[in-house]
Short mmCIF file of C-alpha atoms in Angstrom, two decimals:
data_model
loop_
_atom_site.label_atom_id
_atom_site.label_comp_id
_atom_site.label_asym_id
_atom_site.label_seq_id
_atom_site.Cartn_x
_atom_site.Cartn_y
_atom_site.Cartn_z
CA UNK A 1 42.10 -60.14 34.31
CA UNK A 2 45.01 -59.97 36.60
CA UNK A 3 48.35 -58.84 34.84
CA UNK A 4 50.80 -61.77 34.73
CA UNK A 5 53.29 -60.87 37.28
CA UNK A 6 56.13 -62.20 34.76
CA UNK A 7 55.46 -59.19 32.59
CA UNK A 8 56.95 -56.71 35.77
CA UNK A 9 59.38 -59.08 37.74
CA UNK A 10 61.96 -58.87 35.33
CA UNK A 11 62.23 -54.79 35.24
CA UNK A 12 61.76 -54.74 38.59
CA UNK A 13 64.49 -57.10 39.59
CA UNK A 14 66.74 -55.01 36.97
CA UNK A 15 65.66 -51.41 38.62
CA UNK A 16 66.68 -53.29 42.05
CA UNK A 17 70.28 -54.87 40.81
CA UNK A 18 71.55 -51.40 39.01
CA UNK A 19 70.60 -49.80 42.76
CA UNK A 20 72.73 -52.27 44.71
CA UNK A 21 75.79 -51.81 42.13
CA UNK A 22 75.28 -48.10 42.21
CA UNK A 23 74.79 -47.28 45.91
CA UNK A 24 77.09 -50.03 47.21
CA UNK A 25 80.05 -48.19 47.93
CA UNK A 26 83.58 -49.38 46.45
CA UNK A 27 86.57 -50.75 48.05
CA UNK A 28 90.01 -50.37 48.03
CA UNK A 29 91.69 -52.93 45.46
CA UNK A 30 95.08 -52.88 47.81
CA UNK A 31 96.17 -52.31 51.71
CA UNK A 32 99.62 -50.87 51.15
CA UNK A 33 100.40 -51.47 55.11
CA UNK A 34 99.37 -55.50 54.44
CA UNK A 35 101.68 -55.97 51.59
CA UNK A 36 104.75 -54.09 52.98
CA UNK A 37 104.41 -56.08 56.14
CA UNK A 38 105.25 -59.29 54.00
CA UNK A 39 108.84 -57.53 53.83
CA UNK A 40 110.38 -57.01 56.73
CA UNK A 41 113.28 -55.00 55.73
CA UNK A 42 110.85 -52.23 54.64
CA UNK A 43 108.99 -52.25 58.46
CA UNK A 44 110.43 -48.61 59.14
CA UNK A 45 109.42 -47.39 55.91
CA UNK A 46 105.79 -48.99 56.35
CA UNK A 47 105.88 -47.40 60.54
CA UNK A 48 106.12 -44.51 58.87
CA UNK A 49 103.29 -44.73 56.23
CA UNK A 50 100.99 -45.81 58.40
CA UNK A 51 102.09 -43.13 61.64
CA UNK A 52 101.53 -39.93 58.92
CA UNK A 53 98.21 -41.60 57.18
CA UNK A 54 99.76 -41.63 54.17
CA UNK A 55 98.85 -45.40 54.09
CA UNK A 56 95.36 -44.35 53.79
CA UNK A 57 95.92 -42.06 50.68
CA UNK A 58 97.60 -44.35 49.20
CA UNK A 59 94.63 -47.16 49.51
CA UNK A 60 92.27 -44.60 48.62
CA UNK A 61 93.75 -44.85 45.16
CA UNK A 62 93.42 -46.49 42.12
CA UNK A 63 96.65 -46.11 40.08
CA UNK A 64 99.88 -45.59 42.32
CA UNK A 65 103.71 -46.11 42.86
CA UNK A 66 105.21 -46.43 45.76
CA UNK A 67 109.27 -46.05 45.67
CA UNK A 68 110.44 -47.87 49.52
CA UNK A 69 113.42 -47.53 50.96
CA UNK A 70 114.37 -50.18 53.09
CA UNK A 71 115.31 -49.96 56.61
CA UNK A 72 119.49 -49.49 56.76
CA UNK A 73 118.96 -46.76 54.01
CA UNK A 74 116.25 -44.59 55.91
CA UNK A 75 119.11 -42.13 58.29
CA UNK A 76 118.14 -39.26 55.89
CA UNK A 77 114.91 -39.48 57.53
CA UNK A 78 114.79 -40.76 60.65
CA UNK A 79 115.20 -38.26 63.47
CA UNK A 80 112.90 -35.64 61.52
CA UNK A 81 109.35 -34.21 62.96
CA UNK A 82 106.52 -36.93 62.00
CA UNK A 83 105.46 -33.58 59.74
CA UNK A 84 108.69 -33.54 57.90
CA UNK A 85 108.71 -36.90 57.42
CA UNK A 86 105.14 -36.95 56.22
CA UNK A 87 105.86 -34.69 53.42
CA UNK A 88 109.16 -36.19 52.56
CA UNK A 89 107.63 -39.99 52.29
CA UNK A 90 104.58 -37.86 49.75
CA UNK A 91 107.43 -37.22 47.40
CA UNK A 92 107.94 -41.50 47.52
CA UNK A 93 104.30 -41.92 46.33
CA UNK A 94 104.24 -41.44 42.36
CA UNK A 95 100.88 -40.71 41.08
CA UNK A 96 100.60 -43.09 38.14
CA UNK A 97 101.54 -46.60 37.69
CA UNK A 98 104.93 -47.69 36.93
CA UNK A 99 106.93 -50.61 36.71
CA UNK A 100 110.31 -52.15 35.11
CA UNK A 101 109.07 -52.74 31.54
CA UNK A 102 107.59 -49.18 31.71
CA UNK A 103 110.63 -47.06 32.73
CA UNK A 104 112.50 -48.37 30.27
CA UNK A 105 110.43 -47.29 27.51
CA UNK A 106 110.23 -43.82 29.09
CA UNK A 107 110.29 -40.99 26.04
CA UNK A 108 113.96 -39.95 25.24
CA UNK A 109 115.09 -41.94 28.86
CA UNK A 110 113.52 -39.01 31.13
CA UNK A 111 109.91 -37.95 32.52
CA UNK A 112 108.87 -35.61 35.24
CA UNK A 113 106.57 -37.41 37.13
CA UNK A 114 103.51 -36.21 39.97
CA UNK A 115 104.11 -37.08 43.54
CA UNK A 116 101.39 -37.17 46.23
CA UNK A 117 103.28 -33.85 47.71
CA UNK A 118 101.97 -32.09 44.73
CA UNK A 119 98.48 -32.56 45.65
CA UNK A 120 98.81 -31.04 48.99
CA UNK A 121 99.07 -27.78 47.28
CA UNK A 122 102.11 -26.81 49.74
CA UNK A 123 104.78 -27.19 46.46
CA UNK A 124 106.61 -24.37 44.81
CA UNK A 125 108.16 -24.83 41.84
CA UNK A 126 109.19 -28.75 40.60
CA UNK A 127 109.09 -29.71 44.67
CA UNK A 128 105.78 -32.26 43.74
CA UNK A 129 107.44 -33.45 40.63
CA UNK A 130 110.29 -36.03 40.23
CA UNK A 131 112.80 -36.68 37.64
CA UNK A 132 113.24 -39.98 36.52
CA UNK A 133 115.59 -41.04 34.04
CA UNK A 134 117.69 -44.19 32.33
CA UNK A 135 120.93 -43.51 32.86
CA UNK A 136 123.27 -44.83 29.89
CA UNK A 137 124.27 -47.95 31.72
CA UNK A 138 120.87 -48.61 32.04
CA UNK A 139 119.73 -47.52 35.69
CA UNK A 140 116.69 -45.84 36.41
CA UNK A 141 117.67 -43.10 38.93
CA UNK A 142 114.90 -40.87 40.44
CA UNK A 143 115.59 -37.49 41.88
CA UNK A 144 113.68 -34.11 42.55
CA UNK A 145 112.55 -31.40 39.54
CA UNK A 146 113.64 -28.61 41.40
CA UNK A 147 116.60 -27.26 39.55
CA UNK A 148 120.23 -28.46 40.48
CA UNK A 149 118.90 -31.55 42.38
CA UNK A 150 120.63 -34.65 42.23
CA UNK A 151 119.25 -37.73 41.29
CA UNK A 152 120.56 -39.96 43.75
CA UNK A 153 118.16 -42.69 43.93
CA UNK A 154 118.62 -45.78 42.03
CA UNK A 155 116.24 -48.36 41.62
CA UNK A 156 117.07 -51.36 42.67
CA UNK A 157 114.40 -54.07 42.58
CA UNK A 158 110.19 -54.34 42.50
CA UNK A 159 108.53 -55.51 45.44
CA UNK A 160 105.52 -56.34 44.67
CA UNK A 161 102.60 -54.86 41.93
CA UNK A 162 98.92 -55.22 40.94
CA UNK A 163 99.34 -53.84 37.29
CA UNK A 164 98.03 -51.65 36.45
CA UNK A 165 96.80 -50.32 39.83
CA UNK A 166 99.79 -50.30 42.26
CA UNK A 167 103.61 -50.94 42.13
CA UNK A 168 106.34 -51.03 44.84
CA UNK A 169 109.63 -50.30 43.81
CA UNK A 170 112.54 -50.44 45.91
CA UNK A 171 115.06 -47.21 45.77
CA UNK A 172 118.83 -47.23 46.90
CA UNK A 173 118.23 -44.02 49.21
CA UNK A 174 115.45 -41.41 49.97
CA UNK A 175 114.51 -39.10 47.65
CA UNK A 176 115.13 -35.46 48.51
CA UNK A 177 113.67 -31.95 47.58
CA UNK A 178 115.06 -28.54 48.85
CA UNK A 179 112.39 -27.06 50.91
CA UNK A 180 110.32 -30.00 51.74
CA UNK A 181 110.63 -32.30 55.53
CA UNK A 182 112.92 -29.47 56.51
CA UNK A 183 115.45 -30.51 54.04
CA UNK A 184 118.05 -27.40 53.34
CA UNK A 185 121.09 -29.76 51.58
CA UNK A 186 120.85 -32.71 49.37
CA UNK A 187 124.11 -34.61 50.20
CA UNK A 188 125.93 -35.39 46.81
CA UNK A 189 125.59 -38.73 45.18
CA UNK A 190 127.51 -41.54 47.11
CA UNK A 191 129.97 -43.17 45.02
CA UNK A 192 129.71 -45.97 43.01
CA UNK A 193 129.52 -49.54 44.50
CA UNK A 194 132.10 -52.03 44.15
CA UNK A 195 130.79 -54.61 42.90
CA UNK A 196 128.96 -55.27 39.91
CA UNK A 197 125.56 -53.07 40.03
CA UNK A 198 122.01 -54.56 41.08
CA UNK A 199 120.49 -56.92 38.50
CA UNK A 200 117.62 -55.16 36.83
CA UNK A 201 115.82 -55.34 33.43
CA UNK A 202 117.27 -53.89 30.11
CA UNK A 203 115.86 -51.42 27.56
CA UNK A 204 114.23 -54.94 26.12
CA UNK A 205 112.67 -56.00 29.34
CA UNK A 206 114.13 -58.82 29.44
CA UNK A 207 114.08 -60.53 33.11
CA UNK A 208 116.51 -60.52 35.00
CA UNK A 209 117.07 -61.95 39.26
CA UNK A 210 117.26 -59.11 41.13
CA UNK A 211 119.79 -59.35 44.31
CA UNK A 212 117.84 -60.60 47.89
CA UNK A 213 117.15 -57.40 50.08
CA UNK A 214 119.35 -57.05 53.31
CA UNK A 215 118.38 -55.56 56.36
CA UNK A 216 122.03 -55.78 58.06
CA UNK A 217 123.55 -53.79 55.31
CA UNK A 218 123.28 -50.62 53.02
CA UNK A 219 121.69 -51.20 49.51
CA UNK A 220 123.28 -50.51 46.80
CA UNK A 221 123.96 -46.92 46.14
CA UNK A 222 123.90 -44.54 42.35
CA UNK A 223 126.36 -43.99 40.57
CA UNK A 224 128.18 -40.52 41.18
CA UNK A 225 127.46 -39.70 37.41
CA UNK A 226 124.29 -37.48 37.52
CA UNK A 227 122.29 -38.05 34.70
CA UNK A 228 120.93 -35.13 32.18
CA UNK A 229 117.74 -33.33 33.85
CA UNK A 230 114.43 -33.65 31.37
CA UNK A 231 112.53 -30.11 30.13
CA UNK A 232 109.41 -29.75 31.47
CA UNK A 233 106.44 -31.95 30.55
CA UNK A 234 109.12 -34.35 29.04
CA UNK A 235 108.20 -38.05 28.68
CA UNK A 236 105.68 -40.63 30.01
CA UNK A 237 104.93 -38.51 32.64
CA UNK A 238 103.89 -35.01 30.80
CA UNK A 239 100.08 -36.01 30.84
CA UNK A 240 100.30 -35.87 34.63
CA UNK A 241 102.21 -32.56 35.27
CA UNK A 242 99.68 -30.56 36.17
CA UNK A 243 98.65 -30.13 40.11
CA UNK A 244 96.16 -31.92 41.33
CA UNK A 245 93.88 -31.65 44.01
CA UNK A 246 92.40 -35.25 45.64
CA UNK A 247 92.24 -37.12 42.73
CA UNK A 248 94.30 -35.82 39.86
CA UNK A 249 93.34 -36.50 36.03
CA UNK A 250 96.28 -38.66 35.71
CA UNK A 251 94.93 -40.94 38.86
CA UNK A 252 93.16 -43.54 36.16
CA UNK A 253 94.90 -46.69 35.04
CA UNK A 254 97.46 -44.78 32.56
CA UNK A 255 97.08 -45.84 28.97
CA UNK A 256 100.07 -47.83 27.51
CA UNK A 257 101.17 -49.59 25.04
CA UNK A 258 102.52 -52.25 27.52
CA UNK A 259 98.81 -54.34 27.62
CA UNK A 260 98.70 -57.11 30.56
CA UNK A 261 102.71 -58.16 28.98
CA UNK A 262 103.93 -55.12 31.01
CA UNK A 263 104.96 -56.59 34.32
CA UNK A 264 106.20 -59.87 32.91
CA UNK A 265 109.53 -58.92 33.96
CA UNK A 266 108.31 -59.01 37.65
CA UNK A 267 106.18 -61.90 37.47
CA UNK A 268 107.99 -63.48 40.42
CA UNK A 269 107.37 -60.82 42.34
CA UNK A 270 104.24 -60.71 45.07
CA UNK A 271 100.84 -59.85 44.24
CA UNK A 272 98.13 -57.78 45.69
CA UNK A 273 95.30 -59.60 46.99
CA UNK A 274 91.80 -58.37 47.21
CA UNK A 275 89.68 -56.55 49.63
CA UNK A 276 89.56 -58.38 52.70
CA UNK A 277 86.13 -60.52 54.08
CA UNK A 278 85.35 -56.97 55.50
CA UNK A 279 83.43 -56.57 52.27
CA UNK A 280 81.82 -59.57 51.78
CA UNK A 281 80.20 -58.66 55.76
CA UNK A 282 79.40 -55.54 54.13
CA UNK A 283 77.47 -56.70 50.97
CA UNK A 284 75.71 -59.24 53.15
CA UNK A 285 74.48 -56.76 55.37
CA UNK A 286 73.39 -54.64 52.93
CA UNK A 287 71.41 -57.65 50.81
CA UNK A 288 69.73 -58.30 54.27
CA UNK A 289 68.33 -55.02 54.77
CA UNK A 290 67.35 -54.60 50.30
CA UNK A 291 65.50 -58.01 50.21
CA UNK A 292 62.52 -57.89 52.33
CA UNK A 293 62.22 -54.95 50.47
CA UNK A 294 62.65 -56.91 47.39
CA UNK A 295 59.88 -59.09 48.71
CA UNK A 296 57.12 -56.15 49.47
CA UNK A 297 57.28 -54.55 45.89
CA UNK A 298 57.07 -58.51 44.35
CA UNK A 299 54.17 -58.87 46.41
CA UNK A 300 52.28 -55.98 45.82
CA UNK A 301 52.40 -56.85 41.65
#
């Protein structure tokens, strides 16, 4: 008696569906250079990302932070070799994910935190880490680990996020390391602005409008009171310290007490669509080629 070909069809088709998920290889969840060009203010920082490649590092991630500087706050940089501005814009890539609600629940208000310059393996010292910390008015100011840096860089507003796989924050000014982009002098911190400062979330996380972005103007800037320097390994950001080469530990979604609540305080704030219809092309390609395959093996049962 012939077997009953329903007795094999259904391991087969099994055997055939875990092949296709397993060989089928995965895409990038964002396209940093696609969601910076919504923003036009940021079109020198995203030039820049996408003249060095870092744009393609960055999509070849799965957990990231990007800290952009928009374009009347980018002098520091401008003017540099495309080298030395490569490596500078690596120290504006954070690798883990953070956003408002997050670094405001930082571990004693500080964390050193890994940049994509670390992973080049070219960093001495704290050049591949940052310093972030809550200031006591409630700012989060980012600067460079290396001892005696300044941290100069306020945040001002997110841009846009994909929790918990990739969030743009914008920064007052560059962030600058001794020793890296050809950078031999930090200028000091520029004084406090007149006006009230940016609106941004509390400890709580509550929400708050954040100022529209200007591209005729400078943003605006930290407050000449430096804030304390963490230790070493010292909050959120201990667990991804350690260099890295391609794709650190820390690069997986980071665990946190947050849950999907964490980026209600940007809600408002764009979101990262999917992989393009490249991939759909892709997958139908590759189906065309698997199922007369399919087809031979079902026939031969």
């Amino acid at each position: 008696m012939a077997p009953n070909k329903s007795s094999f069809t259904p391991p087969l088709l099994v055997f055939l569906s875990s092949f296709l998920l397993l060989s089928f290889p995965s895409q990038a969840a964002f396209n940093i250079t696609r969601l910076l060009g919504r923003f036009p203010e940021f079109s020198t920082f995203n030039t820049y990302l996408t003249q060095t490649n870092i744009s393609i590092g960055i999509n070849r991630r799965q957990t990231i932070t990007v800290l952009a500087v928009e374009n009347s706050a980018m002098s520091p940089v401008t003017g540099k070799s495309l080298d030395d501005i490569k490596n500078i814009l690596r120290l504006h890539v954070i690798l883990d994910y953070y956003d408002l609600a997050k670094l405001h629940k930082l571990t004693n208000k500080t964390a050193l935190v890994t940049t994509l310059f670390q992973a080049t393996g070219q960093a001495t010292e704290h050049q591949g880490f940052l310093n972030v910390t809550e200031s006591s008015n409630g700012d989060i100011v980012f600067g460079s680990a290396v001892a005696g840096s300044p941290l100069r860089s306020r945040l001002l507003k997110p841009v846009a996020s994909q929790p918990f796989n990739i969030s743009v924050l914008q920064i007052s000014t560059p962030v600058l390391a001794i020793g890296v982009g050809g950078v031999v002098t930090i200028p000091p911190s520029p004084p406090p602005p007149s006006g009230p400062p940016a609106a941004a979330p509390g400890p709580g996380g509550a929400e708050a409008t954040p100022p529209p972005a200007s591209s005729t103007g400078p943003p605006a800037m930290a407050p000449s009171a430096e804030p304390p320097a963490p230790g070493a390994g010292a909050g959120a950001g201990a667990g991804a310290d350690s260099p890295v080469a391609d794709a650190p530990a820390g690069d997986g979604p980071a665990s946190s007490p947050l849950g999907p609540v964490a980026d209600r305080s940007i809600e408002d704030t764009p979101r990262v669509e999917p992989a393009s219809g490249t991939t759909k092309i892709a997958i139908g390609t590759y189906l065309a080629a698997v199922i007369p395959f399919m087809s031979i093996l079902l026939s031969i049962i």
